[in-house]
């Protein structure tokens, strides 16, 4: 069965610093991978997704992620954190190719300090 | 605004009761998904419907049921409610049947069982 592990439930960075949120997946076949963001009292919004095209995926709000098959990782990065990036971030993997079911990690709360 | 509408936004009910959560997908989307978000379980997939037919099922309790109507809106019915059912229930929709097409999430219904 597919699964994702997000390393670190809380990450704190200073404004302007690099953001790195870690995600490792477990999949027996090449997966589709996603990063979603959830702001307080809101639903999830797709940041970016990997669907077996380019391994470096660029998303919204300056975020990007790199698919590394050898490391089974899909870490999310942003060169310079902004206060508005404070939110909860979820990594997800598709269950299989036939449905839209997503399996989510436990989430990482990003705190941005001024 | 994702275009996915969930009602009600908040619901407080007693143990043993039954409630119905409603979801209107984005215009043109044929798939509807239900997810449960709780502190201890995280984001869990419950069920997917595509054009009125059940497409995928997660760890949905027997006390829970869902359906998608001809106009494509969906309802999630929760019965014999227990304290542990308290959670945020998200609906999402997408155009296609698989995870290649982006899933858009509603703002959720927060269910509190007392």
Coordinates of N, CA and C in Angstrom, one line a residue:
Chain A
X1 N 0.8 -1.2 0.0 CA 0.0 0.0 0.0 C 0.9 1.2 0.0
X2 N 0.4 2.3 -0.6 CA 1.1 3.5 -0.7 C 1.1 4.2 0.7
X3 N 2.1 5.0 0.9 CA 2.1 5.8 2.2 C 3.1 6.9 2.0
X4 N 2.9 7.9 2.8 CA 3.9 9.1 2.8 C 4.2 9.4 4.3
X5 N 5.4 9.8 4.4 CA 5.9 10.2 5.7 C 6.5 11.6 5.6
X6 N 6.0 12.5 6.5 CA 6.5 13.9 6.5 C 7.3 14.0 7.8
X7 N 8.6 14.3 7.6 CA 9.5 14.4 8.7 C 9.4 15.8 9.3
X8 N 9.0 15.8 10.6 CA 8.9 17.0 11.3 C 7.5 17.5 11.2
X9 N 6.8 17.5 12.4 CA 5.4 18.0 12.4 C 5.4 19.5 12.5
X10 N 6.5 20.1 13.0 CA 6.6 21.6 13.1 C 7.9 22.0 12.5
X11 N 7.9 23.0 11.7 CA 9.1 23.6 11.2 C 9.0 25.1 11.4
X12 N 10.1 25.7 11.9 CA 10.1 27.2 12.1 C 11.3 27.8 11.4
X13 N 11.0 28.8 10.6 CA 12.1 29.5 9.9 C 11.9 31.0 10.1
X14 N 12.9 31.7 9.8 CA 12.8 33.2 9.8 C 12.4 33.7 8.5
X15 N 11.7 34.8 8.5 CA 11.3 35.5 7.2 C 12.6 35.7 6.4
X16 N 12.5 35.3 5.1 CA 13.6 35.4 4.2 C 14.5 34.2 4.1
X17 N 14.3 33.3 5.0 CA 15.1 32.1 5.0 C 14.6 31.0 4.1
X18 N 15.4 30.0 3.8 CA 15.0 28.9 3.0 C 13.9 28.0 3.8
X19 N 12.9 27.6 3.0 CA 11.9 26.7 3.6 C 12.2 25.3 3.0
X20 N 12.3 24.3 3.8 CA 12.5 22.9 3.4 C 11.5 22.0 4.2
X21 N 10.6 21.4 3.5 CA 9.6 20.5 4.2 C 9.8 19.2 3.5
X22 N 10.0 18.2 4.4 CA 10.4 16.9 3.9 C 9.3 15.9 3.7
X23 N 9.4 15.1 2.7 CA 8.3 14.1 2.4 C 9.0 12.9 1.8
X24 N 8.8 11.7 2.3 CA 9.2 10.5 1.7 C 8.0 9.6 1.4
X25 N 8.0 8.9 0.3 CA 6.9 8.1 0.0 C 7.3 6.6 -0.1
X26 N 6.3 5.8 0.0 CA 6.5 4.4 -0.2 C 5.5 3.9 -1.3
X27 N 6.1 3.5 -2.4 CA 5.2 3.1 -3.5 C 5.9 2.0 -4.3
X28 N 5.1 1.0 -4.7 CA 5.7 -0.1 -5.5 C 5.7 0.3 -6.9
X29 N 5.0 1.3 -7.3 CA 5.0 1.8 -8.7 C 5.3 3.3 -8.7
X30 N 5.7 3.8 -9.8 CA 5.9 5.3 -9.9 C 4.6 6.0 -9.5
X31 N 4.7 6.8 -8.5 CA 3.5 7.4 -8.0 C 3.2 8.8 -8.6
X32 N 2.0 9.3 -8.4 CA 1.8 10.7 -8.5 C 1.9 11.3 -7.1
X33 N 2.6 12.4 -7.0 CA 2.9 13.1 -5.7 C 2.4 14.5 -5.7
X34 N 1.9 14.9 -4.6 CA 1.3 16.2 -4.4 C 1.8 16.9 -3.1
X35 N 1.7 18.3 -3.2 CA 1.8 19.1 -2.0 C 0.6 20.0 -1.9
X36 N 0.0 19.9 -0.8 CA -1.2 20.8 -0.5 C -0.9 21.7 0.6
X37 N -1.5 22.9 0.7 CA -1.4 23.8 1.8 C -2.7 24.1 2.4
X38 N -2.8 24.2 3.7 CA -4.0 24.5 4.4 C -3.8 25.7 5.3
X39 N -4.5 26.8 5.0 CA -4.5 27.9 5.8 C -5.6 27.8 6.9
X40 N -5.4 28.4 8.0 CA -6.4 28.3 9.1 C -7.8 28.5 8.7
X41 N -8.7 27.5 9.1 CA -10.1 27.6 8.8 C -10.4 27.5 7.3
X42 N -9.5 26.9 6.5 CA -9.8 26.8 5.1 C -9.5 25.4 4.6
X43 N -10.0 25.2 3.4 CA -9.7 23.9 2.8 C -8.3 23.8 2.3
X44 N -8.0 22.6 1.6 CA -6.7 22.4 1.1 C -6.6 23.0 -0.3
X45 N -5.4 23.6 -0.6 CA -5.1 24.1 -1.9 C -3.9 23.4 -2.5
X46 N -4.0 23.0 -3.8 CA -2.9 22.4 -4.4 C -1.7 23.4 -4.7
X47 N -0.5 23.0 -4.2 CA 0.6 23.8 -4.4 C 1.3 23.3 -5.7
X48 N 1.5 22.0 -5.8 CA 2.1 21.5 -7.0 C 1.9 20.0 -7.0
X49 N 2.2 19.4 -8.2 CA 2.1 17.9 -8.3 C 3.1 17.4 -9.3
X50 N 3.5 16.1 -9.0 CA 4.4 15.4 -9.9 C 3.6 14.2 -10.5
X51 N 3.6 14.2 -11.9 CA 2.9 13.1 -12.6 C 3.8 12.5 -13.6
X52 N 5.1 12.3 -13.3 CA 6.0 11.5 -14.1 C 6.5 12.3 -15.3
X53 N 6.4 13.6 -15.3 CA 7.0 14.4 -16.3 C 8.4 14.9 -15.7
X54 N 8.6 16.2 -15.7 CA 9.9 16.7 -15.2 C 10.0 16.4 -13.7
X55 N 11.2 16.1 -13.2 CA 11.4 15.7 -11.8 C 11.4 16.9 -10.9
X56 N 11.7 18.1 -11.5 CA 11.6 19.3 -10.7 C 10.3 20.0 -11.0
X57 N 9.5 20.1 -10.1 CA 8.1 20.7 -10.3 C 8.0 22.0 -9.6
X58 N 7.6 23.0 -10.4 CA 7.3 24.3 -9.9 C 5.9 24.5 -9.6
X59 N 5.6 25.1 -8.5 CA 4.2 25.3 -8.1 C 3.9 26.8 -7.9
X60 N 2.8 27.0 -7.2 CA 2.4 28.4 -6.9 C 3.1 29.0 -5.7
X61 N 3.1 30.3 -5.6 CA 3.7 31.0 -4.5 C 5.2 30.8 -4.3
X62 N 5.9 30.5 -5.4 CA 7.3 30.3 -5.4 C 7.8 29.0 -4.8
X63 N 6.9 28.1 -4.6 CA 7.3 26.7 -4.1 C 7.7 25.8 -5.3
X64 N 8.6 24.9 -5.0 CA 9.0 23.9 -5.9 C 9.3 22.6 -5.1
X65 N 9.3 21.5 -5.9 CA 9.7 20.2 -5.2 C 10.4 19.3 -6.3
X66 N 11.3 18.5 -5.8 CA 12.0 17.6 -6.7 C 11.7 16.2 -6.3
X67 N 11.4 15.4 -7.4 CA 11.1 14.0 -7.2 C 12.4 13.3 -7.4
X68 N 12.8 12.5 -6.3 CA 14.1 11.8 -6.3 C 13.7 10.3 -6.1
X69 N 13.7 9.6 -7.2 CA 13.3 8.2 -7.1 C 14.3 7.4 -6.2
X70 N 15.6 7.7 -6.3 CA 16.6 6.9 -5.6 C 16.4 7.1 -4.1
X71 N 15.9 8.2 -3.7 CA 15.7 8.5 -2.3 C 14.3 8.4 -1.9
X72 N 13.4 8.1 -2.8 CA 11.9 8.0 -2.5 C 11.5 9.3 -1.8
X73 N 11.9 10.4 -2.3 CA 11.6 11.7 -1.6 C 10.9 12.7 -2.6
X74 N 10.2 13.6 -2.0 CA 9.6 14.7 -2.7 C 9.5 15.9 -1.8
X75 N 10.7 16.4 -1.5 CA 10.8 17.5 -0.6 C 10.3 18.8 -1.2
X76 N 9.7 19.7 -0.4 CA 9.1 21.0 -0.8 C 10.1 22.1 -0.4
X77 N 10.4 23.0 -1.3 CA 11.3 24.1 -0.9 C 10.8 25.4 -1.5
X78 N 11.3 26.4 -0.8 CA 11.0 27.8 -1.2 C 12.3 28.6 -0.8
X79 N 12.9 29.3 -1.7 CA 14.1 30.0 -1.4 C 14.0 31.0 -0.2
X80 N 12.9 31.7 -0.2 CA 12.8 32.8 0.8 C 11.4 32.8 1.4
X81 N 11.3 32.6 2.7 CA 10.0 32.5 3.3 C 9.4 33.8 3.5
X82 N 8.1 33.8 3.4 CA 7.3 35.1 3.7 C 6.3 34.8 4.8
X83 N 6.0 35.8 5.5 CA 5.1 35.6 6.6 C 3.8 34.9 6.2
X84 N 3.3 35.2 5.0 CA 2.1 34.6 4.5 C 2.2 33.1 4.2
X85 N 3.4 32.6 4.3 CA 3.6 31.1 4.0 C 3.2 30.3 5.3
X86 N 3.0 30.9 6.4 CA 2.7 30.2 7.6 C 1.4 29.5 7.4
X87 N 1.4 28.2 7.5 CA 0.3 27.3 7.3 C 0.6 25.9 7.5
X88 N -0.3 25.0 7.3 CA 0.0 23.5 7.4 C 0.2 23.0 6.0
X89 N 1.2 22.2 5.8 CA 1.5 21.6 4.5 C 1.4 20.1 4.5
X90 N 0.7 19.6 3.5 CA 0.5 18.1 3.4 C 1.1 17.6 2.1
X91 N 1.9 16.5 2.3 CA 2.3 15.8 1.1 C 1.3 14.6 0.9
X92 N 1.1 14.3 -0.3 CA 0.1 13.2 -0.6 C 0.6 12.4 -1.8
X93 N 0.2 11.1 -1.8 CA 0.5 10.2 -2.9 C -0.8 9.6 -3.5
X94 N -0.8 9.4 -4.8 CA -2.0 8.8 -5.3 C -2.0 7.3 -5.0
X95 N -3.2 6.8 -4.8 CA -3.3 5.4 -4.4 C -3.0 4.5 -5.6
X96 N -3.6 4.7 -6.7 CA -3.2 4.0 -7.9 C -3.7 4.8 -9.1
X97 N -3.6 4.3 -10.3 CA -3.9 5.1 -11.5 C -5.4 5.1 -11.8
X98 N -6.2 4.4 -11.1 CA -7.6 4.2 -11.5 C -8.6 5.1 -10.8
X99 N -8.1 5.6 -9.7 CA -9.0 6.5 -8.9 C -8.3 7.8 -8.5
X100 N -9.1 8.7 -7.9 CA -8.5 9.9 -7.4 C -8.1 9.9 -6.0
X101 N -8.2 8.7 -5.4 CA -7.9 8.6 -3.9 C -6.5 9.1 -3.7
X102 N -6.3 10.0 -2.7 CA -5.0 10.4 -2.2 C -4.8 10.0 -0.8
X103 N -3.5 9.6 -0.5 CA -3.1 9.2 0.8 C -2.2 10.4 1.3
X104 N -2.6 11.0 2.4 CA -1.9 12.1 2.9 C -0.9 11.8 4.0
X105 N 0.1 12.6 4.1 CA 1.0 12.5 5.3 C 0.3 13.2 6.5
X106 N 1.0 13.2 7.6 CA 0.4 13.8 8.8 C 0.5 15.3 8.8
X107 N 1.2 15.9 7.9 CA 1.2 17.4 7.9 C 2.4 18.0 8.6
X108 N 2.8 19.1 8.1 CA 3.9 19.9 8.8 C 3.4 21.3 8.9
X109 N 3.4 21.8 10.1 CA 3.1 23.2 10.4 C 4.3 24.1 10.2
X110 N 4.2 25.0 9.3 CA 5.3 25.9 9.1 C 5.0 27.2 9.8
X111 N 6.0 27.6 10.7 CA 5.9 28.9 11.4 C 7.0 29.8 10.8
X112 N 6.6 31.0 10.5 CA 7.6 32.0 9.9 C 7.7 33.1 10.9
X113 N 8.9 33.3 11.4 CA 9.2 34.3 12.4 C 9.7 35.6 11.7
X114 N 9.3 36.7 12.3 CA 9.7 38.0 11.7 C 11.2 38.3 11.9
Chain B
X1 N -11.6 31.1 -3.4 CA -12.8 30.2 -3.4 C -12.6 29.1 -4.4
X2 N -12.6 27.9 -3.9 CA -12.3 26.7 -4.8 C -13.5 26.4 -5.7
X3 N -14.7 26.9 -5.4 CA -15.9 26.5 -6.2 C -16.6 25.3 -5.6
X4 N -16.0 24.6 -4.6 CA -16.7 23.5 -4.0 C -17.4 24.1 -2.7
X5 N -18.7 23.8 -2.6 CA -19.5 24.3 -1.5 C -19.9 23.2 -0.6
X6 N -19.7 23.4 0.7 CA -20.1 22.4 1.7 C -21.0 23.1 2.7
X7 N -22.1 22.4 3.0 CA -23.0 22.9 4.0 C -23.3 21.8 5.0
X8 N -23.6 22.0 6.3 CA -23.3 23.3 6.9 C -21.8 23.5 7.2
X9 N -21.4 24.6 7.6 CA -20.0 24.8 8.0 C -19.7 24.3 9.3
X10 N -20.6 24.4 10.2 CA -20.5 23.8 11.6 C -21.7 23.0 12.0
X11 N -21.5 22.0 12.7 CA -22.6 21.1 13.2 C -22.3 20.6 14.5
X12 N -23.2 20.8 15.5 CA -23.0 20.3 16.8 C -24.2 19.3 17.1
X13 N -23.9 18.1 17.5 CA -25.0 17.2 17.7 C -24.6 16.2 18.8
X14 N -25.6 15.5 19.2 CA -25.4 14.6 20.4 C -25.0 13.2 19.9
X15 N -24.4 12.4 20.8 CA -24.1 11.0 20.5 C -25.4 10.3 20.2
X16 N -25.2 9.3 19.2 CA -26.4 8.5 18.8 C -27.2 9.1 17.7
X17 N -27.0 10.4 17.4 CA -27.8 11.1 16.4 C -27.2 10.8 15.0
X18 N -28.0 11.3 14.0 CA -27.6 11.1 12.6 C -27.6 12.5 11.9
X19 N -26.6 12.7 11.1 CA -26.4 14.0 10.4 C -26.1 13.7 8.9
X20 N -26.4 14.7 8.1 CA -26.1 14.7 6.7 C -25.3 15.9 6.3
X21 N -24.2 15.7 5.7 CA -23.3 16.7 5.2 C -23.5 16.8 3.7
X22 N -23.5 18.0 3.2 CA -23.8 18.2 1.8 C -22.7 18.8 1.0
X23 N -22.5 18.4 -0.2 CA -21.4 19.0 -1.0 C -21.8 19.2 -2.4
X24 N -21.6 20.5 -2.9 CA -21.8 20.8 -4.3 C -20.5 21.0 -5.0
X25 N -20.2 20.1 -6.0 CA -18.9 20.2 -6.6 C -18.8 21.4 -7.5
X26 N -17.6 21.7 -8.0 CA -17.4 22.7 -9.0 C -18.2 22.3 -10.3
X27 N -18.6 23.4 -11.0 CA -19.3 23.1 -12.2 C -18.5 22.3 -13.2
X28 N -19.0 21.3 -13.7 CA -18.3 20.4 -14.7 C -17.5 19.3 -14.1
X29 N -17.3 19.3 -12.7 CA -16.6 18.2 -12.1 C -17.5 17.0 -11.9
X30 N -17.0 15.8 -12.3 CA -17.8 14.6 -12.2 C -17.4 13.7 -11.0
X31 N -16.2 14.0 -10.4 CA -15.8 13.2 -9.2 C -16.0 14.0 -8.0
X32 N -16.5 13.3 -6.9 CA -16.6 13.9 -5.6 C -15.9 13.0 -4.6
X33 N -15.2 13.6 -3.7 CA -14.4 12.8 -2.7 C -14.8 13.3 -1.3
X34 N -14.8 12.4 -0.4 CA -15.0 12.8 1.0 C -13.8 12.4 1.8
X35 N -13.3 13.3 2.6 CA -12.2 13.1 3.5 C -12.5 13.5 4.9
X36 N -11.9 12.8 5.9 CA -12.1 13.1 7.3 C -10.8 13.6 7.9
X37 N -10.8 14.7 8.6 CA -9.5 15.2 9.2 C -9.7 15.3 10.7
X38 N -8.9 14.6 11.4 CA -9.0 14.6 12.9 C -7.6 14.7 13.4
X39 N -7.5 15.1 14.7 CA -6.2 15.3 15.2 C -5.4 14.0 15.3
X40 N -6.1 12.9 15.7 CA -5.4 11.7 15.9 C -5.2 10.9 14.6
X41 N -6.1 11.0 13.6 CA -6.0 10.2 12.4 C -5.4 11.0 11.2
X42 N -5.4 12.3 11.3 CA -4.9 13.1 10.2 C -6.0 13.1 9.1
X43 N -5.6 13.3 7.9 CA -6.5 13.3 6.7 C -6.7 11.9 6.2
X44 N -7.9 11.5 6.3 CA -8.2 10.1 5.8 C -9.3 10.1 4.7
X45 N -9.0 9.4 3.6 CA -9.9 9.3 2.5 C -11.1 8.4 2.9
X46 N -12.3 8.9 2.6 CA -13.4 8.1 2.9 C -14.0 7.4 1.7
X47 N -14.3 8.2 0.7 CA -15.0 7.6 -0.5 C -14.9 8.5 -1.7
X48 N -15.0 8.0 -2.9 CA -15.0 8.7 -4.1 C -16.2 8.3 -5.0
X49 N -16.9 9.2 -5.5 CA -18.0 8.9 -6.5 C -17.6 9.6 -7.8
X50 N -17.9 8.9 -8.9 CA -17.6 9.5 -10.2 C -18.9 9.3 -11.0
X51 N -19.5 10.4 -11.4 CA -20.7 10.5 -12.2 C -21.8 9.6 -11.6
X52 N -21.9 9.6 -10.4 CA -23.0 8.9 -9.7 C -22.7 7.5 -9.2
X53 N -21.5 7.0 -9.6 CA -21.1 5.6 -9.2 C -20.0 5.7 -8.2
X54 N -20.0 4.8 -7.2 CA -18.9 4.6 -6.3 C -17.7 4.2 -7.0
X55 N -16.6 4.9 -6.8 CA -15.3 4.6 -7.5 C -14.3 4.0 -6.7
X56 N -14.2 4.5 -5.4 CA -13.1 4.0 -4.5 C -13.6 4.2 -3.1
X57 N -13.2 3.3 -2.3 CA -13.6 3.3 -0.9 C -12.4 3.2 0.0
X58 N -12.4 4.1 1.1 CA -11.4 4.0 2.1 C -11.9 3.3 3.3
X59 N -11.3 3.7 4.4 CA -11.7 3.1 5.7 C -13.0 3.8 6.3
X60 N -14.0 3.8 5.5 CA -15.3 4.4 5.9 C -16.0 3.4 6.8
X61 N -16.5 3.9 7.9 CA -17.2 3.1 8.8 C -18.6 2.7 8.3
X62 N -19.1 1.5 8.7 CA -20.4 1.1 8.3 C -21.5 2.0 8.7
X63 N -21.2 2.8 9.7 CA -22.2 3.8 10.1 C -22.3 5.0 9.2
X64 N -21.3 5.1 8.3 CA -21.3 6.2 7.4 C -21.7 5.7 6.0
X65 N -22.4 6.6 5.3 CA -22.7 6.2 3.9 C -22.7 7.5 3.1
X66 N -22.6 7.4 1.8 CA -22.6 8.5 0.9 C -23.3 8.2 -0.4
X67 N -23.6 9.2 -1.1 CA -24.2 9.0 -2.4 C -24.0 10.3 -3.3
X68 N -24.0 10.1 -4.6 CA -23.9 11.2 -5.5 C -25.1 11.2 -6.3
X69 N -25.8 12.3 -6.4 CA -27.1 12.4 -7.1 C -26.9 12.8 -8.6
X70 N -28.0 12.6 -9.3 CA -27.9 13.0 -10.8 C -27.4 14.4 -11.1
X71 N -27.7 15.3 -10.2 CA -27.1 16.7 -10.4 C -25.7 16.8 -9.9
X72 N -25.1 15.7 -9.5 CA -23.7 15.6 -9.1 C -23.4 16.0 -7.7
X73 N -24.4 16.6 -7.0 CA -24.0 16.9 -5.6 C -24.0 15.6 -4.8
X74 N -23.3 15.7 -3.7 CA -23.1 14.5 -2.9 C -23.5 14.8 -1.4
X75 N -23.9 13.7 -0.8 CA -24.2 13.8 0.6 C -23.5 12.7 1.4
X76 N -23.0 13.0 2.6 CA -22.4 12.1 3.4 C -23.2 11.9 4.7
X77 N -23.7 10.8 4.9 CA -24.6 10.5 6.1 C -23.8 9.8 7.2
X78 N -23.9 10.3 8.3 CA -23.2 9.8 9.5 C -24.3 9.4 10.5
X79 N -24.3 8.2 11.0 CA -25.4 7.8 11.9 C -24.7 7.2 13.2
X80 N -25.6 7.0 14.2 CA -25.2 6.5 15.5 C -23.9 7.2 15.9
X81 N -23.9 8.5 15.9 CA -22.6 9.2 16.1 C -22.0 9.0 17.4
X82 N -20.7 8.9 17.4 CA -19.9 8.8 18.6 C -19.0 10.0 18.8
X83 N -18.5 10.1 20.0 CA -17.6 11.3 20.3 C -16.4 11.3 19.3
X84 N -15.9 10.1 19.0 CA -14.8 10.0 18.1 C -15.0 10.4 16.7
X85 N -16.3 10.7 16.3 CA -16.6 11.1 15.0 C -16.4 12.6 14.8
X86 N -16.2 13.3 15.9 CA -15.9 14.7 15.8 C -14.7 15.0 15.0
X87 N -14.8 15.8 13.9 CA -13.7 16.0 13.0 C -14.2 17.0 12.0
X88 N -13.2 17.3 11.1 CA -13.5 18.2 10.0 C -13.7 17.3 8.8
X89 N -14.8 17.4 8.1 CA -15.1 16.6 6.9 C -15.0 17.5 5.7
X90 N -14.1 17.1 4.8 CA -13.9 17.8 3.6 C -14.5 17.1 2.4
X91 N -15.0 17.8 1.5 CA -15.4 17.4 0.2 C -14.5 18.0 -0.8
X92 N -14.2 17.2 -1.8 CA -13.3 17.7 -2.9 C -14.0 17.2 -4.2
X93 N -13.7 17.9 -5.3 CA -14.2 17.5 -6.6 C -13.1 17.7 -7.7
X94 N -13.2 16.9 -8.7 CA -12.3 17.0 -9.8 C -13.0 16.6 -11.1
X95 N -12.5 17.0 -12.2 CA -13.1 16.7 -13.5 C -13.1 15.2 -13.8
X96 N -11.9 14.6 -13.6 CA -11.7 13.3 -14.1 C -11.9 12.3 -12.9
X97 N -11.6 11.0 -13.3 CA -11.8 9.9 -12.4 C -10.5 9.6 -11.6
X98 N -9.3 10.0 -12.1 CA -8.1 9.7 -11.5 C -7.4 10.9 -10.9
X99 N -6.2 10.7 -10.3 CA -5.6 11.8 -9.6 C -4.7 12.7 -10.5
X100 N -4.7 12.5 -11.8 CA -4.0 13.4 -12.7 C -4.7 14.8 -12.7
X101 N -6.0 14.7 -12.7 CA -6.8 16.0 -12.7 C -6.8 16.5 -11.2
X102 N -6.7 17.8 -11.1 CA -6.6 18.4 -9.8 C -7.9 18.3 -9.0
X103 N -7.7 18.0 -7.7 CA -8.9 17.9 -6.8 C -9.0 19.3 -6.1
X104 N -10.1 19.9 -6.1 CA -10.4 21.1 -5.4 C -11.2 20.8 -4.1
X105 N -10.7 21.4 -3.0 CA -11.3 21.1 -1.8 C -12.3 22.2 -1.3
X106 N -13.4 21.8 -0.7 CA -14.2 22.8 0.0 C -13.6 23.2 1.3
X107 N -14.3 24.1 2.0 CA -13.8 24.6 3.3 C -14.1 23.7 4.5
X108 N -14.9 22.7 4.2 CA -15.1 21.7 5.2 C -16.3 21.9 6.1
X109 N -16.8 20.9 6.7 CA -17.9 20.9 7.7 C -17.2 20.4 9.0
X110 N -17.3 21.3 10.0 CA -16.7 20.9 11.3 C -17.8 20.3 12.2
X111 N -17.7 19.0 12.4 CA -18.7 18.2 13.2 C -18.2 18.0 14.6
X112 N -19.0 18.5 15.6 CA -18.7 18.3 17.0 C -19.8 17.4 17.6
X113 N -19.4 16.3 18.1 CA -20.4 15.3 18.7 C -20.2 15.5 20.2
X114 N -21.3 15.8 20.9 CA -21.2 16.0 22.4 C -22.0 15.0 23.1

